[in-house]
Amino acid sequence: MEASMTPKNNKLIYELHAQVCSVLSNAKRLEIIDLLRSGEKTAGDLTREMEIPKPNVSQQLTILREKGVLLSRREGQHIYYRLSFPKMLKA
């Protein structure tokens, strides 16, 4: 068996896949990812486009950022979010 195919490595791969699936298993998170396809937006922008309360959007943004799906940058009082890996949309 090759080193890259050991049961220990497979378990790590399965764990990583499970984490990705967990992040993508929420409809609102998928909607956020889709809306960010066109470029960065603030939580306020997403709230208006999704027509849901800002705390709900913020909660999902936090999860996506903590899991590495999104990057954020602050400009004044606004935080802009964008996809960490835009190519993931092709997957």
mmCIF file of C-alpha atoms in Angstrom:
data_model
loop_
_atom_site.group_PDB
_atom_site.id
_atom_site.type_symbol
_atom_site.label_atom_id
_atom_site.label_comp_id
_atom_site.label_asym_id
_atom_site.label_seq_id
_atom_site.Cartn_x
_atom_site.Cartn_y
_atom_site.Cartn_z
ATOM 1 C CA MET A 1 0.000 0.000 0.000
ATOM 2 C CA GLU A 2 1.334 3.440 -0.919
ATOM 3 C CA ALA A 3 2.066 5.890 1.891
ATOM 4 C CA SER A 4 -0.637 8.232 0.596
ATOM 5 C CA MET A 5 -3.240 5.466 0.795
ATOM 6 C CA THR A 6 -2.754 4.355 4.396
ATOM 7 C CA PRO A 7 -5.843 3.920 6.564
ATOM 8 C CA LYS A 8 -4.661 6.809 8.755
ATOM 9 C CA ASN A 9 -4.448 9.147 5.744
ATOM 10 C CA ASN A 10 -7.832 7.936 4.510
ATOM 11 C CA LYS A 11 -9.384 8.759 7.876
ATOM 12 C CA LEU A 12 -7.999 12.282 7.661
ATOM 13 C CA ILE A 13 -9.408 12.674 4.159
ATOM 14 C CA TYR A 14 -12.805 11.396 5.324
ATOM 15 C CA GLU A 15 -12.759 13.859 8.220
ATOM 16 C CA LEU A 16 -11.926 16.766 5.902
ATOM 17 C CA HIS A 17 -14.697 15.743 3.493
ATOM 18 C CA ALA A 18 -17.163 15.558 6.385
ATOM 19 C CA GLN A 19 -16.205 19.066 7.498
ATOM 20 C CA VAL A 20 -16.703 20.449 3.995
ATOM 21 C CA CYS A 21 -20.043 18.678 3.659
ATOM 22 C CA SER A 22 -21.117 20.030 7.046
ATOM 23 C CA VAL A 23 -20.339 23.601 6.017
ATOM 24 C CA LEU A 24 -22.163 23.184 2.709
ATOM 25 C CA SER A 25 -25.183 21.413 4.227
ATOM 26 C CA ASN A 26 -26.957 24.671 5.089
ATOM 27 C CA ALA A 27 -29.130 26.340 2.444
ATOM 28 C CA LYS A 28 -28.365 29.868 3.680
ATOM 29 C CA ARG A 29 -24.613 29.235 3.553
ATOM 30 C CA LEU A 30 -24.972 27.947 -0.012
ATOM 31 C CA GLU A 31 -26.946 31.076 -0.898
ATOM 32 C CA ILE A 32 -24.220 33.292 0.585
ATOM 33 C CA ILE A 33 -21.572 31.449 -1.422
ATOM 34 C CA ASP A 34 -23.645 31.909 -4.574
ATOM 35 C CA LEU A 35 -24.180 35.631 -3.915
ATOM 36 C CA LEU A 36 -20.454 36.142 -3.350
ATOM 37 C CA ARG A 37 -19.766 34.597 -6.748
ATOM 38 C CA SER A 38 -20.080 38.097 -8.252
ATOM 39 C CA GLY A 39 -17.610 39.656 -5.798
ATOM 40 C CA GLU A 40 -17.259 40.846 -2.249
ATOM 41 C CA LYS A 41 -20.210 42.112 -0.230
ATOM 42 C CA THR A 42 -20.946 43.321 3.282
ATOM 43 C CA ALA A 43 -23.296 41.587 5.715
ATOM 44 C CA GLY A 44 -25.750 44.415 5.021
ATOM 45 C CA ASP A 45 -25.617 43.737 1.275
ATOM 46 C CA LEU A 46 -26.281 40.050 1.876
ATOM 47 C CA THR A 47 -29.098 40.815 4.332
ATOM 48 C CA ARG A 48 -30.896 42.921 1.723
ATOM 49 C CA GLU A 49 -30.403 40.379 -1.053
ATOM 50 C CA MET A 50 -31.371 37.369 1.067
ATOM 51 C CA GLU A 51 -34.226 39.153 2.872
ATOM 52 C CA ILE A 52 -33.393 37.600 6.249
ATOM 53 C CA PRO A 53 -32.381 39.248 9.542
ATOM 54 C CA LYS A 54 -28.804 40.497 9.806
ATOM 55 C CA PRO A 55 -28.010 38.338 12.884
ATOM 56 C CA ASN A 56 -28.836 35.225 10.829
ATOM 57 C CA VAL A 57 -26.553 36.354 8.003
ATOM 58 C CA SER A 58 -23.785 37.238 10.459
ATOM 59 C CA GLN A 59 -24.013 33.823 12.113
ATOM 60 C CA GLN A 60 -23.594 32.049 8.770
ATOM 61 C CA LEU A 61 -20.772 34.384 7.711
ATOM 62 C CA THR A 62 -18.913 33.585 10.936
ATOM 63 C CA ILE A 63 -19.177 29.851 10.283
ATOM 64 C CA LEU A 64 -18.017 30.221 6.678
ATOM 65 C CA ARG A 65 -15.095 32.441 7.704
ATOM 66 C CA GLU A 66 -14.014 30.160 10.564
ATOM 67 C CA LYS A 67 -14.042 27.162 8.219
ATOM 68 C CA GLY A 68 -11.907 29.008 5.674
ATOM 69 C CA VAL A 69 -14.555 29.316 2.966
ATOM 70 C CA LEU A 70 -14.611 33.123 3.180
ATOM 71 C CA LEU A 71 -12.069 35.863 3.708
ATOM 72 C CA SER A 72 -12.947 39.234 5.175
ATOM 73 C CA ARG A 73 -11.458 42.698 5.214
ATOM 74 C CA ARG A 74 -12.442 45.787 7.156
ATOM 75 C CA GLU A 75 -12.883 49.160 5.497
ATOM 76 C CA GLY A 76 -13.991 51.768 8.002
ATOM 77 C CA GLN A 77 -17.063 50.409 9.753
ATOM 78 C CA HIS A 78 -17.805 47.844 7.059
ATOM 79 C CA ILE A 79 -16.522 44.289 6.768
ATOM 80 C CA TYR A 80 -16.374 42.926 3.237
ATOM 81 C CA TYR A 81 -16.597 39.186 2.606
ATOM 82 C CA ARG A 82 -15.339 37.261 -0.398
ATOM 83 C CA LEU A 83 -14.750 33.648 -1.339
ATOM 84 C CA SER A 84 -11.390 32.254 -0.260
ATOM 85 C CA PHE A 85 -11.207 30.001 -3.302
ATOM 86 C CA PRO A 86 -13.472 31.209 -6.128
ATOM 87 C CA LYS A 87 -12.481 28.152 -8.167
ATOM 88 C CA MET A 88 -14.388 25.991 -5.672
ATOM 89 C CA LEU A 89 -17.568 27.056 -7.463
ATOM 90 C CA LYS A 90 -16.508 24.918 -10.405
ATOM 91 C CA ALA A 91 -16.270 21.796 -8.239
#
